[in-house]
Coordinates of C-alpha atoms in Angstrom, one line a residue:
Chain A
M1 CA 201.3 -78.0 90.0
K2 CA 201.9 -77.6 86.2
R3 CA 201.3 -81.3 85.6
Y4 CA 197.7 -80.9 87.0
L5 CA 196.7 -78.1 84.7
W6 CA 196.0 -80.0 81.5
P7 CA 194.2 -82.9 83.2
V8 CA 192.0 -80.5 85.2
L9 CA 191.2 -78.4 82.1
S10 CA 190.5 -81.6 80.1
M11 CA 188.1 -82.8 82.8
I12 CA 186.2 -79.5 82.8
L13 CA 186.0 -79.6 79.0
V14 CA 184.7 -83.2 78.9
L15 CA 182.1 -82.4 81.5
G16 CA 180.6 -79.9 79.0
V17 CA 180.6 -82.7 76.4
Q18 CA 179.3 -85.4 78.7
G19 CA 176.2 -83.4 79.6
N20 CA 175.3 -83.0 75.9
Y21 CA 175.7 -86.5 74.5
P22 CA 173.3 -87.4 71.7
S23 CA 170.9 -89.9 73.2
S24 CA 171.7 -92.3 70.3
L25 CA 175.1 -92.8 71.9
T26 CA 173.5 -94.7 74.8
I27 CA 173.4 -98.5 74.3
M28 CA 171.6 -100.6 76.9
G29 CA 171.7 -97.8 79.3
A30 CA 175.5 -97.5 79.0
K31 CA 177.5 -94.5 77.8
P32 CA 181.1 -93.5 78.3
D33 CA 182.1 -91.7 81.5
L34 CA 184.5 -89.2 79.9
V35 CA 185.7 -87.8 83.2
L36 CA 186.7 -91.3 84.3
V37 CA 188.4 -91.8 80.9
V38 CA 190.5 -88.6 81.4
L39 CA 191.3 -89.6 85.0
I40 CA 192.5 -93.1 84.0
A41 CA 194.3 -92.0 80.8
Y42 CA 196.3 -89.4 82.7
S43 CA 196.9 -91.4 85.9
V44 CA 198.2 -94.6 84.3
V45 CA 201.2 -92.7 83.1
Q46 CA 201.8 -91.0 86.5
D47 CA 202.0 -92.0 90.1
P48 CA 199.5 -92.8 92.8
V49 CA 199.7 -89.4 94.5
F50 CA 198.9 -87.7 91.2
G51 CA 196.1 -90.3 90.5
A52 CA 194.5 -89.8 93.9
S53 CA 194.6 -86.0 93.7
M54 CA 193.2 -86.1 90.1
G55 CA 190.5 -88.5 91.3
F56 CA 189.6 -86.2 94.1
I57 CA 189.2 -83.3 91.6
A58 CA 187.3 -85.5 89.2
G59 CA 184.9 -86.5 92.0
L60 CA 184.4 -82.9 93.1
L61 CA 183.7 -81.8 89.5
Q62 CA 181.3 -84.6 88.8
G63 CA 179.6 -84.2 92.1
A64 CA 179.1 -80.5 91.4
A65 CA 177.7 -81.2 87.9
V66 CA 175.3 -83.9 89.1
G67 CA 174.4 -82.3 92.4
M68 CA 173.9 -85.7 94.1
G69 CA 176.1 -88.4 95.6
V70 CA 179.0 -85.9 96.1
G71 CA 180.6 -88.1 98.8
S72 CA 180.4 -91.2 96.6
F73 CA 181.8 -89.5 93.6
L74 CA 184.7 -88.1 95.7
A75 CA 185.5 -91.5 97.3
T76 CA 185.2 -93.7 94.2
R77 CA 187.1 -91.4 91.9
T78 CA 189.9 -90.8 94.5
I79 CA 190.4 -94.6 94.9
T80 CA 190.2 -95.2 91.2
G81 CA 192.8 -92.5 90.5
F82 CA 195.1 -94.0 93.2
L83 CA 194.7 -97.5 91.7
A84 CA 195.3 -96.1 88.2
G85 CA 198.5 -94.5 89.5
L86 CA 199.7 -97.8 90.7
V87 CA 199.5 -99.3 87.2
P88 CA 202.8 -98.0 85.7
T89 CA 204.8 -99.0 88.7
R90 CA 203.6 -102.6 88.3
V91 CA 203.3 -103.2 84.5
F92 CA 205.0 -101.9 81.4
S93 CA 202.7 -99.2 80.2
E94 CA 203.9 -98.8 76.6
N95 CA 201.9 -101.9 75.8
P96 CA 198.4 -101.1 74.4
I97 CA 196.9 -103.9 76.4
V98 CA 197.7 -102.1 79.6
P99 CA 195.5 -99.0 79.1
T100 CA 192.7 -101.1 77.7
L101 CA 192.6 -103.6 80.5
S102 CA 193.3 -100.8 83.1
A103 CA 190.3 -98.9 81.8
V104 CA 188.1 -102.0 82.1
W105 CA 189.0 -103.1 85.6
L106 CA 189.3 -99.5 87.0
T107 CA 185.8 -98.7 85.6
L108 CA 184.5 -101.9 87.1
V109 CA 186.0 -101.2 90.5
C110 CA 184.9 -97.5 90.4
E111 CA 181.3 -98.3 89.5
I112 CA 180.9 -101.3 91.7
L113 CA 182.1 -99.1 94.7
F114 CA 179.7 -96.4 93.6
I115 CA 176.6 -98.7 93.5
L116 CA 177.6 -100.2 96.8
G117 CA 177.1 -96.7 98.2
N118 CA 174.1 -95.9 96.0
P119 CA 172.1 -99.2 95.6
R120 CA 170.1 -99.7 92.5
P121 CA 166.6 -101.3 92.3
S122 CA 167.8 -103.8 89.7
F123 CA 171.2 -105.5 90.1
W124 CA 171.2 -106.9 86.5
A125 CA 170.3 -103.6 84.9
A126 CA 173.2 -102.0 86.8
F127 CA 175.5 -104.8 85.8
H128 CA 174.6 -104.4 82.1
T129 CA 175.3 -100.7 82.4
I130 CA 178.6 -101.3 84.1
I131 CA 179.8 -103.8 81.4
G132 CA 178.7 -101.4 78.6
E133 CA 180.5 -98.5 80.3
C134 CA 183.7 -100.6 80.7
I135 CA 183.8 -101.3 77.0
Y136 CA 183.0 -97.7 76.1
N137 CA 185.6 -96.4 78.6
A138 CA 188.3 -98.8 77.3
I139 CA 187.8 -97.6 73.7
F140 CA 188.0 -93.9 74.7
T141 CA 190.9 -94.5 77.1
V142 CA 193.0 -96.1 74.4
I143 CA 192.3 -93.3 72.0
L144 CA 193.2 -90.6 74.6
Y145 CA 196.2 -92.6 75.9
Y146 CA 197.7 -92.6 72.4
I147 CA 197.0 -88.9 71.8
L148 CA 198.7 -88.2 75.1
R149 CA 201.6 -90.5 74.3
S150 CA 202.2 -89.0 70.9
S151 CA 202.1 -85.4 72.2
D152 CA 204.5 -86.4 75.0
T153 CA 206.9 -88.0 72.4
R154 CA 206.7 -84.9 70.2
R155 CA 207.6 -82.7 73.3
K156 CA 210.6 -84.9 74.1
M157 CA 211.8 -84.8 70.5
R158 CA 211.6 -81.0 70.6
L159 CA 213.6 -80.9 73.8
V160 CA 216.3 -83.3 72.3
N161 CA 216.5 -81.2 69.1
A162 CA 216.8 -78.0 71.2
R163 CA 219.7 -79.5 73.1
L164 CA 221.4 -80.6 69.9
Chain B
M1 CA 201.1 -101.7 108.7
I2 CA 203.2 -98.9 110.1
Q3 CA 205.5 -99.1 107.1
L4 CA 202.4 -98.8 104.9
L5 CA 201.1 -95.7 106.8
K6 CA 204.5 -94.1 106.3
N7 CA 204.1 -94.3 102.5
K8 CA 203.4 -90.9 101.0
S9 CA 200.8 -92.1 98.5
V10 CA 198.8 -94.0 101.1
I11 CA 198.8 -91.0 103.4
T12 CA 197.6 -88.8 100.5
L13 CA 194.9 -91.3 99.7
I14 CA 193.6 -91.5 103.3
G15 CA 193.8 -87.7 103.6
L16 CA 191.8 -87.2 100.4
L17 CA 189.2 -89.8 101.3
M18 CA 188.7 -88.2 104.7
L19 CA 188.3 -84.8 103.0
G20 CA 185.9 -86.3 100.5
V21 CA 183.8 -87.8 103.3
L22 CA 183.8 -84.4 105.1
I23 CA 182.7 -82.5 101.9
G24 CA 180.1 -85.2 101.1
S25 CA 178.5 -85.0 104.5
L26 CA 178.6 -81.2 104.6
H27 CA 177.0 -81.1 101.2
G28 CA 174.3 -83.6 102.3
R29 CA 173.6 -81.5 105.4
S30 CA 173.3 -78.2 103.6
R31 CA 171.1 -79.9 101.0
D32 CA 168.8 -81.2 103.7
A33 CA 168.7 -77.8 105.3
G34 CA 167.8 -76.3 101.9
R35 CA 170.7 -73.9 101.7
P36 CA 173.5 -73.8 99.1
F37 CA 176.9 -75.4 99.8
V38 CA 179.6 -72.9 99.1
V39 CA 182.1 -75.3 97.5
M40 CA 179.6 -76.8 95.1
N41 CA 178.1 -73.4 94.4
L42 CA 181.5 -72.1 93.3
L43 CA 182.2 -75.1 91.2
D44 CA 178.7 -74.9 89.8
S45 CA 179.3 -71.3 88.7
A46 CA 182.7 -72.3 87.1
L47 CA 181.1 -75.2 85.2
Y48 CA 178.1 -73.2 84.0
P49 CA 179.9 -71.6 81.0
V50 CA 181.3 -75.0 79.9
Q51 CA 177.9 -76.6 80.1
A52 CA 176.3 -73.7 78.3
A53 CA 179.0 -73.9 75.6
G54 CA 178.6 -77.7 75.3
H55 CA 174.9 -77.1 74.8
A56 CA 175.5 -74.5 72.2
V57 CA 178.0 -76.7 70.3
R58 CA 175.5 -79.6 70.4
S59 CA 172.7 -77.5 69.1
S60 CA 174.9 -76.1 66.3
A61 CA 176.3 -79.5 65.4
A62 CA 172.7 -80.9 65.2
T63 CA 171.7 -78.0 62.9
A64 CA 174.9 -78.4 60.9
L65 CA 174.4 -82.1 60.5
R66 CA 170.8 -81.4 59.3
I67 CA 171.7 -78.7 56.8
G68 CA 175.3 -79.5 55.8
R69 CA 174.7 -82.6 53.8
P70 CA 177.6 -83.0 51.3
R71 CA 176.5 -83.7 47.7
K72 CA 178.9 -84.8 45.0
S73 CA 178.1 -84.1 41.4
I74 CA 179.7 -85.3 38.2
L75 CA 178.3 -82.6 35.9
K76 CA 179.8 -79.1 36.0
E77 CA 176.8 -77.4 34.6
N78 CA 174.8 -78.6 37.6
A79 CA 177.0 -76.6 40.0
E80 CA 174.7 -73.6 40.0
L81 CA 171.6 -75.7 40.5
R82 CA 173.2 -77.7 43.3
K83 CA 174.2 -74.5 45.0
R84 CA 170.6 -73.2 44.7
V85 CA 169.3 -76.5 46.1
R86 CA 171.7 -76.3 49.0
E87 CA 170.6 -72.8 49.7
L88 CA 167.0 -73.8 49.7
E89 CA 167.7 -76.8 51.9
M90 CA 169.6 -74.6 54.4
E91 CA 166.7 -72.2 54.5
N92 CA 164.2 -75.0 54.8
A93 CA 166.2 -76.8 57.6
S94 CA 166.6 -73.6 59.6
L95 CA 162.9 -72.9 59.1
K96 CA 162.0 -76.4 60.3
E97 CA 164.3 -76.0 63.3
G98 CA 162.7 -72.7 64.0
A99 CA 159.2 -74.1 63.6
E100 CA 160.0 -77.0 66.0
E101 CA 161.4 -74.7 68.5
S102 CA 158.4 -72.4 68.1
I103 CA 156.0 -75.3 68.7
Q104 CA 157.8 -76.3 71.9
L105 CA 157.9 -72.7 73.1
R106 CA 154.3 -72.1 72.2
D107 CA 153.3 -75.3 74.1
T108 CA 155.3 -74.1 77.1
L109 CA 153.8 -70.6 76.9
R110 CA 150.3 -72.0 76.6
L111 CA 150.9 -74.2 79.7
S112 CA 152.4 -71.3 81.6
Q113 CA 149.3 -69.1 80.8
N114 CA 146.8 -71.9 81.7
L115 CA 148.4 -72.9 85.0
P116 CA 146.8 -71.3 88.0
I117 CA 150.1 -71.1 89.7
N118 CA 153.3 -69.1 89.3
T119 CA 155.9 -70.6 87.0
V120 CA 159.4 -69.8 85.7
A121 CA 160.4 -70.9 82.2
A122 CA 163.9 -72.4 81.7
E123 CA 166.0 -74.2 79.1
V124 CA 167.7 -77.5 79.6
I125 CA 171.5 -76.9 79.2
S126 CA 172.9 -80.3 80.2
R127 CA 171.7 -83.7 81.2
E128 CA 172.8 -86.9 82.8
E129 CA 176.3 -86.1 83.8
S130 CA 176.6 -89.5 85.5
T131 CA 175.5 -93.0 84.6
W132 CA 173.7 -93.5 87.8
F133 CA 171.4 -90.5 88.2
D134 CA 168.7 -89.2 85.8
T135 CA 169.4 -85.5 86.3
L136 CA 169.4 -82.4 84.1
V137 CA 170.7 -78.9 84.5
I138 CA 168.5 -75.9 83.7
N139 CA 169.6 -72.4 83.1
K140 CA 167.7 -70.8 86.0
G141 CA 168.7 -70.7 89.6
R142 CA 168.0 -69.0 92.9
R143 CA 168.3 -65.6 91.2
S144 CA 165.2 -66.5 89.2
G145 CA 163.4 -67.6 92.4
I146 CA 164.0 -71.3 91.9
K147 CA 163.9 -73.4 95.2
A148 CA 164.9 -77.0 95.9
G149 CA 161.9 -79.3 95.8
S150 CA 159.9 -77.3 93.1
A151 CA 158.1 -79.3 90.5
V152 CA 159.4 -79.2 86.9
V153 CA 156.9 -79.6 84.2
N154 CA 156.3 -79.2 80.5
H155 CA 153.2 -79.3 78.3
L156 CA 153.1 -83.1 78.5
G157 CA 153.3 -83.4 82.3
L158 CA 155.6 -83.7 85.3
I159 CA 159.3 -84.2 84.6
G160 CA 160.8 -84.2 88.1
Q161 CA 161.8 -82.0 91.0
V162 CA 164.5 -79.4 91.5
E163 CA 167.1 -81.2 93.6
E164 CA 169.5 -78.3 94.1
A165 CA 169.2 -74.7 93.2
G166 CA 172.5 -72.9 92.4
T167 CA 172.9 -69.2 91.7
H168 CA 172.4 -69.4 87.9
T169 CA 171.6 -73.0 87.4
S170 CA 169.5 -75.8 89.0
K171 CA 169.8 -79.5 89.1
V172 CA 166.6 -81.4 88.3
V173 CA 166.1 -85.0 89.3
A174 CA 163.8 -87.0 87.0
L175 CA 160.8 -89.0 88.1
T176 CA 162.5 -92.1 86.8
D177 CA 165.5 -91.7 89.1
P178 CA 165.5 -94.3 91.9
L179 CA 166.0 -91.5 94.4
S180 CA 162.8 -89.7 93.3
A181 CA 159.6 -90.2 95.3
V182 CA 156.4 -88.3 94.6
G183 CA 152.8 -88.8 95.7
G184 CA 150.7 -90.2 92.8
M185 CA 147.0 -90.9 92.2
V186 CA 144.9 -92.8 89.7
R187 CA 142.9 -90.1 88.1
R188 CA 139.8 -92.3 87.4
S189 CA 139.5 -94.0 90.8
R190 CA 141.4 -91.5 93.0
A191 CA 143.5 -94.4 94.5
C192 CA 146.6 -92.8 96.1
G193 CA 150.1 -94.2 96.3
L194 CA 153.8 -93.3 96.0
L195 CA 155.6 -92.9 92.7
R196 CA 159.1 -94.2 92.8
G197 CA 161.7 -94.1 90.0
Q198 CA 163.1 -97.4 88.8
G199 CA 166.2 -96.2 87.1
A200 CA 165.0 -97.2 83.7
D201 CA 162.1 -95.7 81.6
N202 CA 159.4 -96.7 84.1
I203 CA 158.0 -95.5 87.4
L204 CA 156.4 -97.7 90.0
L205 CA 153.2 -96.6 91.8
T206 CA 153.5 -98.4 95.1
Y207 CA 151.7 -98.5 98.4
L208 CA 148.3 -98.7 96.7
P209 CA 145.5 -100.3 98.7
K210 CA 145.2 -104.1 98.3
D211 CA 141.9 -103.8 96.4
A212 CA 142.9 -100.5 94.6
D213 CA 140.8 -99.8 91.4
V214 CA 143.6 -99.5 88.9
K215 CA 143.9 -100.9 85.4
R216 CA 146.1 -100.7 82.3
N217 CA 146.0 -97.3 80.5
D218 CA 144.7 -95.5 83.6
I219 CA 146.2 -92.0 83.8
I220 CA 148.3 -91.2 86.8
V221 CA 148.5 -87.7 88.2
T222 CA 150.2 -86.1 91.2
S223 CA 148.3 -86.4 94.4
G224 CA 149.5 -83.2 96.1
M225 CA 150.4 -85.2 99.2
G226 CA 153.3 -83.8 101.1
Q227 CA 152.4 -80.2 100.0
V228 CA 155.5 -80.0 97.7
I229 CA 154.2 -80.8 94.2
P230 CA 150.8 -79.4 93.3
K231 CA 148.0 -81.9 92.7
G232 CA 146.9 -82.8 89.2
F233 CA 150.0 -82.8 87.1
V234 CA 149.9 -85.7 84.6
V235 CA 152.6 -88.3 85.3
G236 CA 151.9 -91.0 82.8
R237 CA 149.8 -94.1 82.0
V238 CA 149.7 -97.5 83.6
L239 CA 151.5 -100.2 81.7
R240 CA 150.6 -103.1 83.9
V241 CA 149.2 -103.8 87.4
V242 CA 151.1 -106.1 89.8
R243 CA 149.0 -107.6 92.6
D244 CA 151.1 -109.6 95.1
S245 CA 148.9 -112.0 96.9
T246 CA 151.6 -113.0 99.3
T247 CA 152.2 -109.5 100.7
G248 CA 148.7 -108.3 99.9
T249 CA 149.9 -105.2 98.0
T250 CA 149.1 -103.7 94.7
S251 CA 151.5 -101.6 92.6
A252 CA 151.4 -100.3 89.0
V253 CA 154.2 -99.9 86.5
V254 CA 153.7 -96.4 84.9
R255 CA 155.2 -95.2 81.6
P256 CA 156.0 -91.4 82.0
S257 CA 154.2 -89.1 79.7
V258 CA 157.3 -87.0 79.3
K259 CA 160.5 -88.4 77.7
F260 CA 163.1 -87.0 80.1
E261 CA 165.9 -87.0 77.5
Q262 CA 163.7 -85.0 75.1
A263 CA 162.7 -82.2 77.4
E264 CA 164.2 -78.9 76.1
Y265 CA 162.1 -76.2 77.6
V266 CA 160.5 -76.6 81.0
L267 CA 158.5 -74.7 83.6
I268 CA 159.4 -74.6 87.2
V269 CA 156.5 -74.2 89.6
A270 CA 157.6 -71.3 91.8
G271 CA 155.5 -72.0 94.9
Q272 CA 155.0 -75.2 96.7
G273 CA 151.7 -77.2 97.2
G274 CA 148.4 -76.1 95.7
S275 CA 146.2 -77.8 93.1
L276 CA 145.5 -77.6 89.4
Q277 CA 141.9 -78.6 89.8

């Protein structure tokens, strides 16, 4: 249960930030989805069960914040979290390429699934938005991934020092 | 296949997806019935302080960025003068901020006094929590008499409709959202149609008669059809008219009079139906 605490708190925190972006941050209709960023960054270093559960919580929070498409948010985020959880079992996750590419393809899968359930009037406009969001999410995921990794390293060092 | 279904992670995924579908359908059902969904309502109440704090931080940061401009100087004797300049700038910036807020509040108040219908004033505390929906959150909910479907306006015109009313907050869906559909009318010729969001900055006035009298720069107002949104709220101006000879239909691309992302103070029409005229 303890391992869920920080990710959930982070998600609630970024929801407060996400709803108050300055409009200048939006480029071609795209902006970072910080809840998805937190979900991916935490899940790629964990397992699929953690990923799916975190995805479910992310979907629930985002659905509550938006007030529409609750089922779509729940389903897409749960699948995305599950897939993100599969990443470390397949690829060596210390490599910076892994979180970057993971953020891109996971955002792509998540948003494509989402617009399949919630069709948009213009396919190309939605496609531009998804591509922009992929790039944004990749940048933010790498930043968060390294913050999490360095804090994890510090924690392990403290444990080792305490044992010595 | 059986081996896959015995996998703990796959079972978790399937279980969570089924729960997600259940919550989604229950939420949809309670929204259609116009009553609050308890799970979302609880989460809504939990998220309200975070959204309000985010809004407060954003406002403070915007003010700080405006007033806290760092100035480096090379002359020591100028320190006192620089300090004085900064003080005056701070005073000036907060006065400007106050004046801007005062203008918006005055416009909102004037609109509230001039409208022949009951309205509730609210402040926008969060907006666009998702890439795919043009929504915003206001700081008034059912406790203030807000109901789902109510029109949300400011001094420039119609902004959207209340999608869901929580206890303390409400979700507003913008006219530009693809899920939004409101009855519209050309003010000059009284030609009626349906305003549908396009997901960008424009709205489409569709289902106009084939020979509808509509031209560029015509003002579009709400038609009052459906008895939900009162008649006569300004929606925007016609950017271009599209006449499709194949299908024999006419539609008009409308630029909304209100910039959704710039709305800070809004009025919610308490009752449904009625007319401004």
